[in-house]
Amino acid sequence: MPRIAIGGFGHETNSFVSHRADYAYFADHRDRPPLVRGSAIFDWLRDGVFPITAFIEAMRDEHALIPLAWAHGGAGGPVTDDAFERIAGELVGRLSEAMPVDAVYLDLHGAMASIPFEDAEGELLRRVRAVVGDRPIVVSLDYHANITPEMVEHCDGMVVFLTYPHVDRRETGERAAKLLSSLLGKPRPAGRAIRHMPFLIPTTAQCTLVEPSRSIVAESRLLDGNVLSLCYAAGFPPSDLFWCGPTAVAYADSQTEADRVADALTELVVSREADFNATLLTPAEGVARAIAISRTASRPVVLADVQDNPGGGGSADTTGILRALLEAGASNAVVGILCDADAAAAAHAAGEGGEIEISLGGHVRVDGVEPVHARYKVKTLGTGRFRTSGAVTGGLDVDLGPMALLTVGGTEIVVSSKRMQAMDLEPFRHLGVEPAERDIVVVKSAVHFRAEFGPIAEQVLLIKAPGAFADDPEVYPYERLRKTVRLRPCG
């Protein structure tokens, strides 16, 4: 029975935010499991939508799975040297002790940067390759991966999410299992190719529900000839590294085949450059339009606070749209998920039905953001522990710390103690809010919200309020990015 070592280490690194992803950040249970080791991987990851979950299900009956370590942190600032060395060291150390193995599967992200290593996952794979020699290494990556030549060189095959919102995480794990099975007992692929596009793509323009991304990912599914895997990753613009940006990657039985399909996919992406666009409104414009639409609509208008998306490293505590709602006198509106642990604690101290006078949000320094000082009523309280149900993150047991539903004027605010992107309905329902029953719903998310909130929305409006996750890559002060890259399509 083949022995397959499995593990994972991933993070989506925003190089331009002040906080750092330290060891405690990965060890904490938040909107995903904490750092888990050895057989605990099977306990923590047997449910949910992670690629490794589906990989385990697909492989466990006919293979001996050797669990190493798994840790994924939500998007944020660079990973500290201490965190990287401790987690990577434990994963590689357990792999060394498990040798010999027949192959390795790693559930990565592809956009992790640590303070010493701008290509942190490339460094991790270099260490893994040094241990296993010529055994197959297969990885699954996020659609927002910034894939580097080092990552490609040290792997024998990759699979990348095909959807954004990411509703195919489990399918990605299944594809990884199929790919690794095809490589067992064979020499390393003779052909591997990576192509970097000459421009960056704003996150809001990467959505695969619409063109041009829909056609591009469909093309990447088409394998022919002796092609083992073909991948397209749209990139994660806030990562300041030389190879940041969209890529096409191919593995094949020959270099000619790998070059052929990688070139064809690259030509398709470049030919659609002008089609990558999304229209964003100011908070005042978005709120005014939402109020007007809601007067005759039977479903809510959803406003996406795209630049305070915690899934891209945003603080989840900016107040631009909240302030616009209050200034416009909006009613039957809800904002979520705003992360303010002090506000949640004050609400729990006051109790349901109580009132608290606080400065809400705006505690993480972001230009143009100030707290909203007001007297808030505490409508409902929650433990922050619930199970998600949506297509992107369904089946996860979440712990967001104490939560509270505060009200001021005609607006409710879902407040948490830990950050979570508003891509699932359950954080709202946990506090008694059914989003479909509101006139205006504000979500701190860029694209993932569309999987659950899109179907209930009368209309979706993208809002450009101040936040740490800039939609326009031209505003980022890159220091490492190669100079030939256009900072946005046709820029």
Short mmCIF file of N, CA and C in Angstrom, two decimals, residues 168-254:
data_model
loop_
_atom_site.label_atom_id
_atom_site.label_comp_id
_atom_site.label_asym_id
_atom_site.label_seq_id
_atom_site.Cartn_x
_atom_site.Cartn_y
_atom_site.Cartn_z
N ASP A 168 -15.31 25.34 -5.12
CA ASP A 168 -14.80 24.04 -5.60
C ASP A 168 -13.59 23.57 -4.80
N ARG A 169 -13.50 23.93 -3.54
CA ARG A 169 -12.35 23.50 -2.73
C ARG A 169 -12.28 21.98 -2.65
N ARG A 170 -13.42 21.36 -2.39
CA ARG A 170 -13.42 19.90 -2.29
C ARG A 170 -13.07 19.26 -3.64
N GLU A 171 -13.63 19.79 -4.71
CA GLU A 171 -13.30 19.26 -6.03
C GLU A 171 -11.80 19.40 -6.30
N THR A 172 -11.20 20.48 -5.81
CA THR A 172 -9.76 20.67 -5.98
C THR A 172 -8.98 19.57 -5.28
N GLY A 173 -9.41 19.18 -4.07
CA GLY A 173 -8.76 18.07 -3.37
C GLY A 173 -8.91 16.76 -4.12
N GLU A 174 -10.07 16.56 -4.72
CA GLU A 174 -10.29 15.34 -5.50
C GLU A 174 -9.39 15.33 -6.74
N ARG A 175 -9.24 16.48 -7.38
CA ARG A 175 -8.36 16.54 -8.54
C ARG A 175 -6.90 16.31 -8.15
N ALA A 176 -6.52 16.81 -6.97
CA ALA A 176 -5.16 16.57 -6.48
C ALA A 176 -4.91 15.08 -6.25
N ALA A 177 -5.92 14.39 -5.69
CA ALA A 177 -5.79 12.95 -5.45
C ALA A 177 -5.63 12.20 -6.77
N LYS A 178 -6.42 12.57 -7.77
CA LYS A 178 -6.33 11.91 -9.07
C LYS A 178 -4.98 12.15 -9.71
N LEU A 179 -4.48 13.39 -9.61
CA LEU A 179 -3.19 13.72 -10.19
C LEU A 179 -2.06 12.96 -9.51
N LEU A 180 -2.07 12.96 -8.18
CA LEU A 180 -1.00 12.26 -7.47
C LEU A 180 -1.03 10.76 -7.78
N SER A 181 -2.20 10.17 -7.86
CA SER A 181 -2.31 8.74 -8.17
C SER A 181 -1.67 8.43 -9.52
N SER A 182 -1.82 9.35 -10.48
CA SER A 182 -1.26 9.11 -11.81
C SER A 182 0.25 9.22 -11.83
N LEU A 183 0.84 9.82 -10.79
CA LEU A 183 2.29 10.03 -10.74
C LEU A 183 3.03 8.97 -9.93
N LEU A 184 2.30 8.19 -9.15
CA LEU A 184 2.96 7.21 -8.27
C LEU A 184 3.79 6.21 -9.08
N GLY A 185 5.01 6.02 -8.63
CA GLY A 185 5.89 5.04 -9.25
C GLY A 185 6.48 5.45 -10.57
N LYS A 186 6.30 6.71 -10.96
CA LYS A 186 6.80 7.18 -12.25
C LYS A 186 7.89 8.23 -12.05
N PRO A 187 8.74 8.46 -13.06
CA PRO A 187 9.73 9.53 -12.98
C PRO A 187 9.06 10.89 -12.91
N ARG A 188 9.79 11.86 -12.44
CA ARG A 188 9.26 13.23 -12.40
C ARG A 188 8.91 13.68 -13.82
N PRO A 189 7.85 14.46 -14.01
CA PRO A 189 7.45 14.91 -15.34
C PRO A 189 8.60 15.59 -16.08
N ALA A 190 8.74 15.29 -17.35
CA ALA A 190 9.83 15.84 -18.13
C ALA A 190 9.60 17.30 -18.50
N GLY A 191 8.36 17.71 -18.56
CA GLY A 191 8.04 19.07 -18.97
C GLY A 191 7.31 19.85 -17.90
N ARG A 192 7.76 21.06 -17.66
CA ARG A 192 7.06 21.98 -16.73
C ARG A 192 7.25 23.38 -17.27
N ALA A 193 6.21 24.19 -17.22
CA ALA A 193 6.28 25.54 -17.79
C ALA A 193 5.48 26.49 -16.91
N ILE A 194 5.98 27.70 -16.76
CA ILE A 194 5.26 28.75 -16.03
C ILE A 194 5.34 30.02 -16.85
N ARG A 195 4.22 30.70 -16.96
CA ARG A 195 4.14 31.96 -17.69
C ARG A 195 3.50 33.01 -16.78
N HIS A 196 4.15 34.16 -16.64
CA HIS A 196 3.62 35.26 -15.85
C HIS A 196 3.02 36.32 -16.77
N MET A 197 1.81 36.75 -16.45
CA MET A 197 1.13 37.75 -17.28
C MET A 197 1.77 39.13 -17.06
N PRO A 198 1.66 40.03 -18.02
CA PRO A 198 2.32 41.35 -17.90
C PRO A 198 1.49 42.40 -17.17
N PHE A 199 0.44 41.99 -16.46
CA PHE A 199 -0.38 42.96 -15.73
C PHE A 199 -0.99 42.30 -14.50
N LEU A 200 -1.36 43.12 -13.51
CA LEU A 200 -2.07 42.66 -12.32
C LEU A 200 -3.57 42.85 -12.52
N ILE A 201 -4.35 42.02 -11.82
CA ILE A 201 -5.80 42.06 -11.95
C ILE A 201 -6.42 42.42 -10.59
N PRO A 202 -7.18 43.52 -10.50
CA PRO A 202 -7.88 43.82 -9.24
C PRO A 202 -8.75 42.65 -8.81
N THR A 203 -8.85 42.43 -7.53
CA THR A 203 -9.59 41.28 -7.02
C THR A 203 -11.04 41.27 -7.47
N THR A 204 -11.69 42.43 -7.49
CA THR A 204 -13.10 42.48 -7.87
C THR A 204 -13.30 42.09 -9.33
N ALA A 205 -12.23 42.14 -10.14
CA ALA A 205 -12.34 41.78 -11.55
C ALA A 205 -11.93 40.33 -11.81
N GLN A 206 -11.66 39.57 -10.74
CA GLN A 206 -11.22 38.19 -10.88
C GLN A 206 -12.37 37.19 -10.77
N CYS A 207 -13.57 37.64 -10.51
CA CYS A 207 -14.71 36.75 -10.26
C CYS A 207 -14.95 35.82 -11.45
N THR A 208 -15.08 34.53 -11.18
CA THR A 208 -15.28 33.54 -12.25
C THR A 208 -16.74 33.34 -12.61
N LEU A 209 -17.64 34.08 -11.98
CA LEU A 209 -19.05 34.02 -12.37
C LEU A 209 -19.31 34.82 -13.64
N VAL A 210 -18.36 35.68 -13.98
CA VAL A 210 -18.53 36.55 -15.14
C VAL A 210 -17.29 36.48 -16.02
N GLU A 211 -17.40 37.06 -17.21
CA GLU A 211 -16.26 37.14 -18.12
C GLU A 211 -15.30 38.26 -17.69
N PRO A 212 -14.00 38.12 -18.02
CA PRO A 212 -13.42 37.05 -18.83
C PRO A 212 -12.94 35.83 -18.03
N SER A 213 -12.98 35.93 -16.69
CA SER A 213 -12.41 34.84 -15.89
C SER A 213 -13.15 33.52 -16.10
N ARG A 214 -14.46 33.58 -16.35
CA ARG A 214 -15.23 32.37 -16.55
C ARG A 214 -14.67 31.54 -17.71
N SER A 215 -14.38 32.19 -18.83
CA SER A 215 -13.84 31.48 -20.00
C SER A 215 -12.41 31.01 -19.77
N ILE A 216 -11.64 31.79 -19.03
CA ILE A 216 -10.24 31.43 -18.81
C ILE A 216 -10.13 30.17 -17.96
N VAL A 217 -10.88 30.10 -16.87
CA VAL A 217 -10.78 28.89 -16.03
C VAL A 217 -11.36 27.68 -16.75
N ALA A 218 -12.37 27.91 -17.61
CA ALA A 218 -12.91 26.79 -18.39
C ALA A 218 -11.84 26.23 -19.32
N GLU A 219 -11.04 27.09 -19.91
CA GLU A 219 -9.97 26.65 -20.80
C GLU A 219 -8.91 25.87 -20.02
N SER A 220 -8.65 26.27 -18.78
CA SER A 220 -7.62 25.59 -18.00
C SER A 220 -8.03 24.18 -17.59
N ARG A 221 -9.29 23.85 -17.75
CA ARG A 221 -9.77 22.50 -17.43
C ARG A 221 -9.51 21.52 -18.56
N LEU A 222 -9.19 22.03 -19.72
CA LEU A 222 -9.09 21.17 -20.90
C LEU A 222 -7.69 20.58 -21.00
N LEU A 223 -7.55 19.33 -20.66
CA LEU A 223 -6.28 18.63 -20.74
C LEU A 223 -6.29 17.73 -21.96
N ASP A 224 -5.23 17.80 -22.77
CA ASP A 224 -5.17 16.93 -23.93
C ASP A 224 -3.74 16.43 -24.11
N GLY A 225 -3.57 15.48 -25.01
CA GLY A 225 -2.24 14.96 -25.27
C GLY A 225 -1.64 14.35 -24.02
N ASN A 226 -0.41 14.72 -23.72
CA ASN A 226 0.31 14.18 -22.57
C ASN A 226 0.41 15.20 -21.44
N VAL A 227 -0.58 16.09 -21.35
CA VAL A 227 -0.58 17.12 -20.31
C VAL A 227 -1.10 16.53 -19.01
N LEU A 228 -0.33 16.68 -17.94
CA LEU A 228 -0.71 16.14 -16.63
C LEU A 228 -1.56 17.13 -15.85
N SER A 229 -1.17 18.40 -15.87
CA SER A 229 -1.97 19.42 -15.20
C SER A 229 -1.73 20.76 -15.86
N LEU A 230 -2.80 21.56 -15.90
CA LEU A 230 -2.76 22.91 -16.45
C LEU A 230 -3.49 23.82 -15.48
N CYS A 231 -2.85 24.89 -15.06
CA CYS A 231 -3.41 25.73 -14.01
C CYS A 231 -3.40 27.20 -14.42
N TYR A 232 -4.43 27.91 -13.96
CA TYR A 232 -4.46 29.37 -14.06
C TYR A 232 -4.71 29.92 -12.67
N ALA A 233 -3.86 30.83 -12.23
CA ALA A 233 -4.05 31.52 -10.96
C ALA A 233 -4.10 33.01 -11.23
N ALA A 234 -5.10 33.69 -10.68
CA ALA A 234 -5.30 35.11 -10.97
C ALA A 234 -4.38 36.02 -10.19
N GLY A 235 -3.72 35.48 -9.15
CA GLY A 235 -2.77 36.27 -8.37
C GLY A 235 -3.42 37.03 -7.24
N PHE A 236 -2.57 37.49 -6.31
CA PHE A 236 -3.02 38.26 -5.14
C PHE A 236 -2.23 39.56 -5.12
N PRO A 237 -2.81 40.65 -5.64
CA PRO A 237 -2.06 41.90 -5.83
C PRO A 237 -1.40 42.49 -4.58
N PRO A 238 -1.96 42.37 -3.37
CA PRO A 238 -1.29 43.02 -2.23
C PRO A 238 -0.03 42.32 -1.73
N SER A 239 0.42 41.27 -2.40
CA SER A 239 1.67 40.62 -2.00
C SER A 239 2.83 41.28 -2.75
N ASP A 240 3.75 41.85 -1.99
CA ASP A 240 4.88 42.54 -2.60
C ASP A 240 6.02 41.55 -2.82
N LEU A 241 5.99 40.86 -3.94
CA LEU A 241 7.08 39.97 -4.30
C LEU A 241 7.33 40.08 -5.80
N PHE A 242 8.49 39.66 -6.24
CA PHE A 242 8.90 39.80 -7.62
C PHE A 242 7.91 39.16 -8.58
N TRP A 243 7.41 37.97 -8.23
CA TRP A 243 6.57 37.20 -9.14
C TRP A 243 5.07 37.39 -8.87
N CYS A 244 4.67 38.44 -8.19
CA CYS A 244 3.25 38.69 -7.93
C CYS A 244 2.49 38.81 -9.26
N GLY A 245 1.29 38.21 -9.30
CA GLY A 245 0.43 38.39 -10.46
C GLY A 245 -0.09 37.10 -11.03
N PRO A 246 -0.94 37.18 -12.06
CA PRO A 246 -1.55 35.99 -12.66
C PRO A 246 -0.53 35.14 -13.40
N THR A 247 -0.76 33.82 -13.38
CA THR A 247 0.16 32.88 -14.01
C THR A 247 -0.59 31.75 -14.68
N ALA A 248 0.10 31.13 -15.63
CA ALA A 248 -0.32 29.87 -16.22
C ALA A 248 0.80 28.87 -15.98
N VAL A 249 0.44 27.66 -15.52
CA VAL A 249 1.43 26.63 -15.20
C VAL A 249 0.99 25.32 -15.83
N ALA A 250 1.94 24.61 -16.41
CA ALA A 250 1.64 23.32 -17.03
C ALA A 250 2.71 22.30 -16.68
N TYR A 251 2.28 21.06 -16.46
CA TYR A 251 3.15 19.90 -16.31
C TYR A 251 2.75 18.90 -17.39
N ALA A 252 3.75 18.32 -18.06
CA ALA A 252 3.44 17.39 -19.15
C ALA A 252 4.57 16.37 -19.29
N ASP A 253 4.32 15.38 -20.13
CA ASP A 253 5.33 14.35 -20.36
C ASP A 253 6.50 14.85 -21.18
N SER A 254 6.33 16.01 -21.84
CA SER A 254 7.43 16.59 -22.61
C SER A 254 7.42 18.09 -22.43
#
